[in-house]
Amino acid sequence: MFSLAFQQGYSQSFAPTIIEGVINDYAAVTNILCLDENDVDSDTVADNSEFREGDTVMLYCVKGAKIVEDTADGFFNQFEDIGGDSLNPGNTGRYAFLIINEIYAPGKVVVFNNKITPHIKTLREGEVAQLIRVPSYRNARVTAAGLSTIPWDGTTGGVITLFTGVLELNGDIDASGMGFRGASEDQDYLEACTSENMSLLDSLFYDIDNYRAGKKGEGNTDASFDRLRGRAKNINGGGGGNGLFSGGGGGSNFYGGGMGGNESGSCVSGLSEPGGQGGFSLNLHNYFSNYYNDINIYSNRYDRISFGGGGGTGTRQSGIFTSDGGNGGGLVVIIADSIIGNDNDIRVDGNSALDAEGAAGGGGGGGCIVLDVNGYRTVLNLSARGGNGGNTLGTPCTGPGGGGGGGAYWLSGVEDQHAEINMVDEKGLAGKCNSTISYGASDGTGPGEKYGLFAPIRGFIFNPVPNEITVCSDQIPPSLLAGSPKGGDGPGTYTYQWVDSSSTQNAWLPAPGINDDSVYHFPGPLSDTTYFRRIVKSGILANDTSFRIAVYVPPEIFNNTITAPDT
């Protein structure tokens, strides 16, 4: 008896499956049911119509972190901590790959194959999660049209993810601008310069319906938090500009965003209000010991990933254009045996803000590229840079937008195993006033790199094997070089068995020779077409039987003699 749970989600064709456009489906998670430690876990979703039993899915907890509102919060006692993360992220950023065992349609309950605790717990107030259907292919080829996603809308979207043996890129994979949303100002500012109303000076938080300051960009903050105006950052969302036309701060991710530019030059010199703060660096205060950490899930430390934060914006007045903050970059998460890059791109850049006559928006923060891949062939380009802040036009100067901070490249293996990969390290640039002066706006920072990734694959095993081969009769075939498995209880726990079957054998039996290694070496020649599978086991629950590998042996041709004609 072979466990085929993971295989059922795959395309069974030996030829690569041609893919393009949006390949994932998404549903908002309304609750996570994981209180019984002795049972598999489940969740409820807003719409289960796109999901089927046997589907591979990604559960991703997008936001819900608690924000620092005062220097008295916890051990925080520095001004720059205000608006940052309070080191109480809860489920925020955590994710897991699972198989759907059952679906109860009336309650929209999705039952998984495995536990998700203690990795992911019941949603607390203000946390937002989504369930994503993840297509799985034996091999896949991306067309020139590329892969994309629907934009994050506050409940779903922003993620491109897949499992495959070999992934060949003939086009780009692009989730740029698909992450947290940039601020969009929808009300006129009726106040004066800060020199005329000192209560506006350096105000960090206003309620969303208080129009005395520009809006903050969206971050991974608790969704119930509504003090979304004022110059303090919104964790990785850029701050809003205070006073008259100061610029929005840049969104952030792994590294911080840039500051928005100063208040209008028409205001009294010396009291010009700085613009919105740049988004919080998720690498600050060892924060990435809870986010992009070096310790993997098999050590009971759970990795987190984040959209790029949205850029903030400034105030607006009727007839004077203030630009929106740029959207942050989304996520690309790929589990594969190998990627053939063909000099194509995987991009999760933050969007740049438009130029403005009033205040300009900050650039969006870069997103996150997560690649649990055994190897690469030909050049692959990765980009997770922040977007540029908007420029401002006219006299006197108004506040340009801050540059977006860089996202993250998180790869399996170690750094020197990735010679085929080019990683963009450019930063999001601050806007300028009339293309000449920064006017208080500052650049964001470039992306960060992390290695040693083990994707959180729960209760099943990714078991990549090669395609079919053809050999002449009575020759020894080349070894079956299957890829390293992923999932289960992790590296060091895998056991293997190779089995074979042929037309004469008509049953699956242990393959001859050494059949308990990760690869299979033929002990002698073959005279008949034979089929092979690799069985991988890890722990008590996780096991997988691979696709069938055909070793074709054409019949030997006899008496095929060619002679010269008699005349």
Coordinates of C-alpha atoms in Angstrom, one line a residue:
M1 CA 0.0 0.0 0.0
F2 CA 1.5 3.3 -1.1
S3 CA 0.6 6.7 0.4
L4 CA -0.4 8.9 -2.5
A5 CA -1.8 11.9 -0.6
F6 CA 0.7 14.4 -1.9
Q7 CA 0.8 13.0 -5.4
Q8 CA -2.9 13.6 -5.9
G9 CA -2.2 17.3 -6.2
Y10 CA 0.3 16.9 -9.0
S11 CA 0.0 17.1 -12.7
Q12 CA 0.8 13.5 -13.8
S13 CA 2.2 14.4 -17.2
F14 CA 5.9 13.7 -17.9
A15 CA 6.1 16.8 -20.1
P16 CA 6.3 20.1 -18.2
T17 CA 2.9 21.7 -17.4
I18 CA 2.7 25.1 -19.1
I19 CA 1.7 27.8 -16.5
E20 CA 1.0 31.5 -16.7
G21 CA -1.1 34.2 -15.1
V22 CA -2.6 33.6 -11.6
I23 CA -2.2 30.0 -10.6
N24 CA -3.4 30.2 -6.9
D25 CA -6.8 30.5 -5.3
Y26 CA -7.4 32.4 -2.1
A27 CA -9.9 32.5 0.8
A28 CA -10.1 34.6 3.9
V29 CA -9.7 32.6 7.1
T30 CA -12.4 33.4 9.7
N31 CA -11.1 31.1 12.5
I32 CA -8.3 28.6 13.2
L33 CA -9.4 25.5 15.2
C34 CA -6.4 24.1 17.0
L35 CA -7.3 23.6 20.7
D36 CA -7.1 19.8 20.8
E37 CA -3.5 18.8 21.0
N38 CA -4.3 15.2 20.2
D39 CA -6.1 15.9 16.9
V40 CA -5.4 17.3 13.5
D41 CA -6.2 21.0 13.1
S42 CA -8.7 22.8 10.8
D43 CA -9.9 26.3 10.0
T44 CA -13.0 28.0 8.7
V45 CA -13.0 30.1 5.6
A46 CA -15.2 32.7 4.1
D47 CA -15.5 30.7 0.8
N48 CA -14.5 27.1 0.3
S49 CA -15.7 26.8 -3.3
E50 CA -12.2 26.7 -4.8
F51 CA -10.8 24.0 -2.5
R52 CA -11.0 20.2 -2.8
E53 CA -10.0 17.3 -0.6
G54 CA -6.4 16.3 -1.4
D55 CA -5.4 19.9 -2.3
T56 CA -2.1 21.2 -1.1
V57 CA -2.6 24.6 0.7
M58 CA -0.6 27.3 2.4
L59 CA -2.0 28.8 5.6
Y60 CA -0.6 32.3 5.9
C61 CA -1.2 34.7 8.9
V62 CA -0.7 38.0 7.3
K63 CA -1.1 40.6 10.0
G64 CA -2.0 41.2 13.7
A65 CA 1.2 42.4 15.4
K66 CA 0.9 44.8 18.3
I67 CA 2.4 48.3 17.7
V68 CA 4.4 50.5 20.2
E69 CA 2.3 53.6 20.9
D70 CA 4.3 54.9 23.9
T71 CA 7.9 54.7 25.2
A72 CA 6.4 53.2 28.3
D73 CA 5.4 50.1 26.4
G74 CA 7.6 47.2 27.5
F75 CA 11.4 47.9 27.5
F76 CA 11.0 50.5 24.7
N77 CA 12.3 53.9 25.8
Q78 CA 13.6 55.4 22.6
F79 CA 11.8 57.7 20.3
E80 CA 12.6 55.6 17.3
D81 CA 10.8 52.6 18.7
I82 CA 7.4 54.5 18.6
G83 CA 5.3 52.9 15.8
G84 CA 7.5 49.8 15.7
D85 CA 6.7 46.3 16.6
S86 CA 6.2 45.6 20.3
L87 CA 7.7 42.1 20.0
N88 CA 4.2 40.7 20.4
P89 CA 3.5 39.5 16.9
G90 CA 1.3 36.5 17.8
N91 CA 0.6 34.5 14.6
T92 CA 1.7 37.3 12.3
G93 CA 4.0 36.2 9.5
R94 CA 3.7 32.5 10.3
Y95 CA 2.8 30.1 7.5
A96 CA 2.5 26.3 6.9
F97 CA 1.9 24.0 4.0
L98 CA -0.7 21.3 4.6
I99 CA -3.0 18.8 2.8
I100 CA -6.8 19.1 3.0
N101 CA -8.2 15.9 4.4
E102 CA -11.9 16.9 4.5
I103 CA -14.2 19.8 3.7
Y104 CA -17.4 20.3 5.6
A105 CA -19.3 22.6 3.2
P106 CA -22.1 23.9 5.5
G107 CA -19.8 25.3 8.1
K108 CA -17.0 26.1 5.5
V109 CA -14.7 24.0 7.7
V110 CA -11.4 22.8 6.1
V111 CA -9.8 19.9 8.0
F112 CA -6.0 19.5 7.5
N113 CA -3.8 16.4 7.5
N114 CA -1.7 17.5 10.4
K115 CA -1.4 19.7 13.4
I116 CA -0.3 23.3 13.0
T117 CA 0.3 24.0 16.7
P118 CA 2.5 25.2 18.3
H119 CA 3.5 26.8 15.0
I120 CA 0.1 28.6 14.5
K121 CA -2.5 29.2 17.2
T122 CA -6.1 30.3 17.3
L123 CA -6.5 33.7 15.8
R124 CA -6.6 36.5 18.4
E125 CA -8.5 39.8 17.9
G126 CA -7.0 41.8 15.0
E127 CA -5.2 38.9 13.3
V128 CA -5.9 38.3 9.6
A129 CA -5.1 35.1 7.8
Q130 CA -5.7 33.5 4.4
L131 CA -5.8 30.0 2.9
I132 CA -4.1 29.6 -0.4
R133 CA -4.5 26.7 -2.8
V134 CA -1.0 25.6 -3.9
P135 CA -0.7 23.9 -7.3
S136 CA 1.8 21.0 -7.5
Y137 CA 3.4 19.8 -10.7
R138 CA 5.9 17.1 -11.6
N139 CA 7.6 19.8 -13.8
A140 CA 6.4 23.2 -14.9
R141 CA 7.4 25.8 -17.5
V142 CA 6.4 29.5 -17.1
T143 CA 5.5 31.1 -20.4
A144 CA 6.6 34.6 -21.6
A145 CA 3.4 35.9 -20.0
G146 CA 4.8 35.1 -16.6
L147 CA 3.1 34.4 -13.2
S148 CA 1.3 36.9 -11.1
T149 CA -1.2 37.2 -8.2
I150 CA -4.2 39.2 -7.3
P151 CA -3.3 42.2 -5.1
W152 CA -3.7 42.1 -1.4
D153 CA -7.1 43.7 -0.6
G154 CA -7.1 43.4 3.2
T155 CA -8.3 39.8 3.3
T156 CA -6.7 37.8 0.5
G157 CA -4.1 37.9 -2.3
G158 CA -0.5 39.0 -2.7
V159 CA 1.1 35.5 -2.8
I160 CA 2.5 33.3 -5.6
T161 CA 3.3 29.8 -4.4
L162 CA 3.8 26.4 -6.0
F163 CA 5.5 23.0 -5.7
T164 CA 7.3 21.4 -8.6
G165 CA 10.2 19.1 -9.6
V166 CA 11.8 21.3 -12.2
L167 CA 10.6 24.9 -12.8
E168 CA 11.7 26.4 -16.0
L169 CA 11.3 30.2 -16.5
N170 CA 10.6 31.5 -20.0
G171 CA 9.0 34.6 -18.3
D172 CA 9.0 36.4 -15.0
I173 CA 7.3 35.7 -11.7
D174 CA 6.2 39.1 -10.4
A175 CA 4.4 40.0 -7.2
S176 CA 5.6 43.6 -7.2
G177 CA 3.2 46.1 -5.6
M178 CA 0.9 43.2 -4.5
G179 CA 1.6 43.5 -0.7
F180 CA 0.5 45.9 2.0
R181 CA -1.3 48.9 0.5
G182 CA 0.0 52.4 0.3
A183 CA -1.9 55.3 2.0
S184 CA -4.4 57.1 -0.1
E185 CA -5.6 60.5 1.1
D186 CA -9.3 61.1 0.6
Q187 CA -10.0 64.3 2.7
D188 CA -8.8 67.9 2.5
Y189 CA -6.5 69.3 5.1
L190 CA -8.2 72.4 6.7
E191 CA -5.4 73.2 9.3
A192 CA -2.5 75.7 8.9
C193 CA 1.3 75.3 9.2
T194 CA 2.6 73.9 12.5
S195 CA 4.0 77.4 13.2
E196 CA 0.5 78.6 13.4
N197 CA -0.9 75.7 15.4
M198 CA 1.8 74.2 17.6
S199 CA -0.5 71.3 18.6
L200 CA 0.3 69.8 15.2
L201 CA 4.0 69.7 15.8
D202 CA 5.4 66.2 15.9
S203 CA 2.1 64.5 16.5
L204 CA 2.6 60.7 16.1
F205 CA -0.9 59.2 16.1
Y206 CA -4.3 60.4 15.1
D207 CA -7.5 58.4 14.6
I208 CA -8.3 57.6 11.0
D209 CA -11.2 60.0 10.9
N210 CA -9.0 62.9 12.2
Y211 CA -7.8 64.8 9.1
R212 CA -5.1 66.8 10.8
A213 CA -2.3 64.6 9.3
G214 CA -1.7 62.3 6.4
K215 CA -2.4 58.6 6.5
K216 CA 0.1 55.9 7.4
G217 CA 0.8 53.1 4.9
E218 CA -0.6 49.6 5.8
G219 CA 1.7 47.4 7.8
N220 CA 1.5 44.0 9.5
T221 CA -0.2 45.8 12.4
D222 CA -3.2 44.5 14.4
A223 CA -6.2 45.1 12.1
S224 CA -8.2 46.6 14.9
F225 CA -5.7 49.4 15.4
D226 CA -7.2 52.6 13.9
R227 CA -4.8 55.4 14.9
L228 CA -3.7 55.4 11.3
R229 CA -2.7 59.1 10.8
G230 CA 0.3 61.0 12.0
R231 CA 4.0 60.7 11.4
A232 CA 4.8 57.6 13.5
K233 CA 5.4 54.5 11.4
N234 CA 2.8 51.7 11.3
I235 CA 5.3 48.9 12.1
N236 CA 6.4 48.3 8.5
G237 CA 4.0 50.8 7.0
G238 CA 5.4 54.3 6.4
G239 CA 4.2 57.2 8.6
G240 CA 1.9 60.0 7.4
G241 CA 3.1 63.5 6.9
N242 CA 2.0 66.1 9.5
G243 CA 1.3 69.8 8.9
L244 CA 1.1 71.3 5.5
F245 CA 2.3 69.0 2.7
S246 CA 5.1 67.1 4.5
G247 CA 5.9 63.9 2.7
G248 CA 4.9 60.3 3.5
G249 CA 7.5 57.8 4.9
G250 CA 8.6 54.8 2.9
G251 CA 7.3 51.4 3.7
S252 CA 9.7 48.7 4.9
N253 CA 10.4 45.0 5.4
F254 CA 13.7 43.4 6.3
Y255 CA 15.2 46.8 6.5
G256 CA 13.8 50.2 7.2
G257 CA 12.1 52.8 5.0
G258 CA 13.2 56.4 4.5
M259 CA 11.8 59.6 6.1
G260 CA 9.3 61.8 4.3
G261 CA 10.3 65.4 3.4
N262 CA 9.6 68.5 5.3
E263 CA 6.5 70.7 5.6
S264 CA 5.8 73.3 2.9
G265 CA 8.5 76.0 2.4
S266 CA 5.7 78.6 2.8
C267 CA 5.7 77.8 6.6
V268 CA 7.9 79.6 9.1
S269 CA 11.5 78.5 8.9
G270 CA 12.7 76.4 11.8
L271 CA 9.4 74.9 12.6
S272 CA 9.0 72.8 9.5
E273 CA 7.4 69.5 10.5
P274 CA 9.4 66.5 9.4
G275 CA 7.5 64.1 7.2
G276 CA 6.3 60.6 8.0
Q277 CA 8.7 58.2 9.6
G278 CA 10.1 55.3 7.5
G279 CA 8.7 51.9 8.2
F280 CA 10.3 49.8 11.0
S281 CA 13.1 47.4 10.2
L282 CA 12.0 43.9 10.9
N283 CA 15.6 43.1 11.5
L284 CA 15.8 45.6 14.4
H285 CA 16.2 44.6 18.1
N286 CA 16.8 41.0 16.9
Y287 CA 13.2 41.1 15.6
F288 CA 14.1 38.6 13.0
S289 CA 14.8 36.1 15.7
N290 CA 11.0 36.0 15.5
Y291 CA 10.8 36.7 11.7
Y292 CA 13.5 35.8 9.2
N293 CA 15.5 33.7 11.7
D294 CA 18.5 31.4 11.2
I295 CA 16.8 28.7 13.3
N296 CA 14.4 26.4 11.4
I297 CA 11.1 24.8 12.3
Y298 CA 12.7 21.6 13.3
S299 CA 14.3 23.3 16.3
N300 CA 10.9 24.5 17.5
R301 CA 11.6 28.1 16.3
Y302 CA 9.1 29.2 13.8
D303 CA 9.9 31.3 10.8
R304 CA 7.8 34.3 9.7
I305 CA 7.6 36.2 6.4
S306 CA 6.0 39.5 5.5
F307 CA 4.6 41.6 2.7
G308 CA 6.4 44.9 2.1
G309 CA 4.8 47.8 4.0
G310 CA 2.8 50.4 2.2
G311 CA 4.2 54.0 1.9
G312 CA 2.6 56.8 3.8
T313 CA 1.3 60.0 2.3
G314 CA 0.8 63.6 3.4
T315 CA -2.0 66.0 3.6
R316 CA -3.9 67.4 0.6
Q317 CA -5.8 70.5 -0.3
S318 CA -8.4 71.1 -3.0
G319 CA -6.9 71.6 -6.4
I320 CA -3.4 70.6 -5.3
F321 CA -2.4 67.0 -6.1
T322 CA -1.0 64.8 -3.2
S323 CA 0.2 61.4 -4.3
D324 CA -0.6 58.1 -2.7
G325 CA 2.0 55.9 -1.0
G326 CA 3.4 53.0 -3.0
N327 CA 2.1 49.5 -2.4
G328 CA 4.6 47.1 -0.8
G329 CA 5.8 44.0 -2.6
G330 CA 4.1 40.6 -2.1
L331 CA 5.4 37.1 -1.5
V332 CA 6.8 34.4 -3.8
V333 CA 7.2 31.0 -2.1
I334 CA 8.5 28.1 -4.3
I335 CA 9.3 24.5 -3.2
A336 CA 11.2 22.8 -6.1
D337 CA 14.0 20.4 -6.9
S338 CA 15.6 22.8 -9.4
I339 CA 14.9 26.1 -11.2
I340 CA 16.1 26.8 -14.7
G341 CA 16.2 30.6 -14.6
N342 CA 17.1 31.4 -18.3
D343 CA 18.1 34.9 -17.1
N344 CA 14.5 35.7 -16.1
D345 CA 13.3 37.5 -12.9
I346 CA 11.4 36.8 -9.7
R347 CA 10.3 40.2 -8.4
V348 CA 8.6 41.4 -5.3
D349 CA 9.5 45.1 -5.5
G350 CA 7.6 47.9 -3.7
N351 CA 5.8 50.4 -6.0
S352 CA 7.2 53.9 -6.4
A353 CA 5.0 56.9 -5.6
L354 CA 3.8 59.4 -8.2
D355 CA 5.1 63.0 -8.3
A356 CA 3.0 65.6 -6.6
E357 CA 2.3 69.4 -6.3
G358 CA 1.4 69.0 -2.6
A359 CA 2.8 66.2 -0.5
A360 CA 4.3 63.1 -2.1
G361 CA 3.8 59.5 -1.0
G362 CA 6.6 57.2 0.3
G363 CA 7.7 54.2 -1.7
G364 CA 6.4 50.8 -0.9
G365 CA 8.7 48.3 0.9
G366 CA 10.1 45.3 -0.9
G367 CA 8.4 41.9 -0.4
C368 CA 9.8 38.5 0.3
I369 CA 11.2 35.7 -2.0
V370 CA 11.3 32.3 -0.3
L371 CA 13.0 29.5 -2.3
D372 CA 13.3 26.0 -0.8
V373 CA 15.1 24.7 -3.9
N374 CA 17.8 22.0 -4.2
G375 CA 19.7 23.6 -7.1
Y376 CA 19.7 26.1 -10.0
R377 CA 20.6 26.0 -13.6
T378 CA 21.4 29.1 -15.7
V379 CA 21.0 32.7 -14.4
L380 CA 18.1 33.6 -12.1
N381 CA 17.5 37.2 -11.1
L382 CA 15.8 38.2 -7.8
S383 CA 14.6 41.6 -6.9
A384 CA 13.0 42.8 -3.6
R385 CA 13.9 46.5 -3.6
G386 CA 11.7 49.2 -2.1
G387 CA 10.0 51.7 -4.4
N388 CA 11.1 55.3 -4.8
G389 CA 9.4 58.2 -3.0
G390 CA 7.5 60.7 -5.0
N391 CA 9.0 63.9 -6.2
T392 CA 7.4 67.3 -5.6
L393 CA 7.0 70.1 -8.1
G394 CA 6.7 73.8 -7.8
T395 CA 7.7 76.7 -5.5
P396 CA 8.0 76.8 -2.6
C397 CA 9.1 73.3 -1.9
T398 CA 6.8 70.7 -0.4
G399 CA 7.7 67.3 1.1
P400 CA 8.9 64.5 -1.2
G401 CA 8.3 60.9 -0.2
G402 CA 10.8 58.7 1.6
G403 CA 12.3 55.7 -0.2
G404 CA 10.9 52.2 0.5
G405 CA 13.0 49.7 2.5
G406 CA 14.2 46.4 1.1
G407 CA 12.6 43.1 1.4
A408 CA 14.1 39.7 2.0
Y409 CA 15.7 36.9 -0.1
W410 CA 15.4 33.7 2.0
L411 CA 16.9 30.6 0.4
S412 CA 17.7 27.0 1.5
G413 CA 21.3 25.9 1.7
V414 CA 24.3 28.2 2.2
E415 CA 25.4 31.3 0.4
D416 CA 28.1 29.8 -1.7
Q417 CA 25.6 27.3 -3.3
H418 CA 23.8 30.0 -5.3
A419 CA 26.3 31.2 -7.9
E420 CA 23.6 31.2 -10.6
I421 CA 21.5 33.8 -8.6
N422 CA 21.8 37.5 -9.0
M423 CA 20.2 39.5 -6.2
V424 CA 19.3 43.1 -6.7
D425 CA 20.7 45.2 -3.8
E426 CA 19.4 48.6 -4.8
K427 CA 17.6 50.8 -2.3
G428 CA 14.4 52.8 -2.7
L429 CA 15.3 56.4 -3.4
A430 CA 13.8 59.4 -1.7
G431 CA 12.0 61.9 -3.9
K432 CA 13.3 65.3 -4.5
C433 CA 11.9 68.8 -4.7
N434 CA 12.0 70.0 -8.3
S435 CA 14.5 67.2 -9.1
T436 CA 17.3 68.9 -7.1
I437 CA 17.0 68.8 -3.3
S438 CA 15.9 66.1 -0.9
Y439 CA 14.2 68.6 1.4
G440 CA 14.4 66.3 4.4
A441 CA 13.4 63.1 2.6
S442 CA 15.7 60.1 2.9
D443 CA 16.4 56.9 1.0
G444 CA 15.3 53.5 2.1
T445 CA 17.7 50.6 2.5
G446 CA 18.5 47.6 0.3
P447 CA 17.1 44.1 0.7
G448 CA 18.5 41.5 3.1
E449 CA 19.6 37.9 2.6
K450 CA 19.0 34.8 4.7
Y451 CA 20.0 31.2 4.1
G452 CA 19.4 27.8 5.7
L453 CA 15.6 27.8 5.0
F454 CA 13.5 24.8 5.7
A455 CA 9.9 25.5 4.5
P456 CA 7.2 24.5 7.1
I457 CA 5.8 21.4 5.2
R458 CA 3.4 19.7 7.7
G459 CA 2.6 16.0 7.7
F460 CA 3.7 15.2 4.1
I461 CA 6.9 14.9 2.1
F462 CA 8.0 16.6 -1.1
N463 CA 9.6 13.7 -3.0
P464 CA 11.1 14.9 -6.4
V465 CA 12.3 12.2 -8.8
P466 CA 13.6 12.3 -12.4
N467 CA 11.6 11.8 -15.6
E468 CA 11.7 8.7 -17.8
I469 CA 14.9 7.5 -19.6
T470 CA 15.5 5.2 -22.5
V471 CA 18.4 2.7 -22.7
C472 CA 19.4 -0.1 -25.2
S473 CA 18.7 -3.6 -24.3
D474 CA 21.2 -5.3 -21.9
Q475 CA 22.9 -2.0 -21.0
I476 CA 23.3 -0.7 -17.5
P477 CA 21.1 2.5 -17.2
P478 CA 22.4 5.7 -15.6
S479 CA 21.6 6.0 -11.9
L480 CA 18.3 7.5 -10.9
L481 CA 19.4 10.8 -9.2
A482 CA 16.3 11.8 -7.2
G483 CA 16.3 15.2 -5.5
S484 CA 16.5 15.7 -1.7
P485 CA 13.1 15.4 0.0
K486 CA 11.6 18.1 2.1
G487 CA 9.0 18.1 4.9
G488 CA 8.1 15.4 7.4
D489 CA 10.4 15.6 10.4
G490 CA 13.1 17.3 8.4
P491 CA 16.7 16.5 7.4
G492 CA 18.3 13.5 9.1
T493 CA 15.0 11.6 9.6
Y494 CA 14.4 10.3 6.0
T495 CA 14.5 6.6 5.1
Y496 CA 14.3 5.3 1.6
Q497 CA 13.1 2.3 -0.4
W498 CA 13.2 1.8 -4.1
V499 CA 10.7 -0.5 -5.7
D500 CA 10.2 -1.6 -9.3
S501 CA 7.7 -3.3 -11.6
S502 CA 7.8 -4.6 -15.2
S503 CA 5.5 -6.4 -17.6
T504 CA 7.0 -9.7 -16.6
Q505 CA 7.0 -8.9 -12.9
N506 CA 3.5 -7.3 -12.8
A507 CA 3.9 -6.2 -9.2
W508 CA 5.8 -3.6 -7.1
L509 CA 8.7 -5.3 -5.4
P510 CA 11.9 -4.1 -3.8
A511 CA 14.4 -3.1 -6.5
P512 CA 17.5 -5.3 -6.8
G513 CA 20.8 -4.2 -5.4
I514 CA 21.1 -1.4 -2.8
N515 CA 17.6 0.0 -2.6
D516 CA 17.6 2.0 0.6
D517 CA 19.6 5.1 -0.5
S518 CA 18.3 8.5 -1.7
V519 CA 19.5 7.6 -5.2
Y520 CA 19.3 4.3 -7.0
H521 CA 22.3 2.7 -8.8
F522 CA 21.5 -0.2 -11.1
P523 CA 23.3 -3.4 -10.2
G524 CA 23.3 -4.7 -13.8
P525 CA 21.7 -4.3 -17.3
L526 CA 18.0 -4.2 -18.1
S527 CA 16.4 -6.3 -20.9
D528 CA 12.8 -5.2 -20.3
T529 CA 11.1 -1.8 -19.8
T530 CA 10.9 -1.4 -16.0
Y531 CA 9.2 1.2 -13.7
F532 CA 10.6 2.5 -10.5
R533 CA 9.3 4.5 -7.5
R534 CA 11.0 6.0 -4.4
I535 CA 9.3 5.6 -1.1
V536 CA 10.4 8.2 1.5
K537 CA 9.4 8.0 5.2
S538 CA 10.0 10.5 8.0
G539 CA 8.6 10.1 11.5
I540 CA 5.4 8.3 12.3
L541 CA 2.9 10.0 10.0
A542 CA 4.8 11.4 7.0
N543 CA 5.5 9.2 4.0
D544 CA 5.4 9.5 0.3
T545 CA 5.6 7.3 -2.8
S546 CA 7.0 9.1 -5.8
F547 CA 5.8 9.3 -9.3
R548 CA 6.5 6.4 -11.5
I549 CA 9.9 6.6 -13.3
A550 CA 9.9 4.7 -16.6
V551 CA 13.2 3.2 -17.8
Y552 CA 12.3 2.2 -21.4
V553 CA 14.2 -0.6 -23.0
P554 CA 13.2 -1.0 -26.7
P555 CA 13.2 -4.6 -28.1
E556 CA 16.5 -5.7 -29.5
I557 CA 16.5 -5.7 -33.4
F558 CA 17.8 -8.8 -35.0
N559 CA 19.0 -9.5 -38.6
N560 CA 19.0 -5.8 -39.5
T561 CA 21.7 -6.3 -42.1
I562 CA 22.4 -3.7 -44.8
T563 CA 24.2 -5.0 -47.9
A564 CA 25.2 -3.5 -51.2
P565 CA 22.9 -4.3 -54.2
D566 CA 24.0 -7.1 -56.6
T567 CA 24.1 -4.6 -59.6

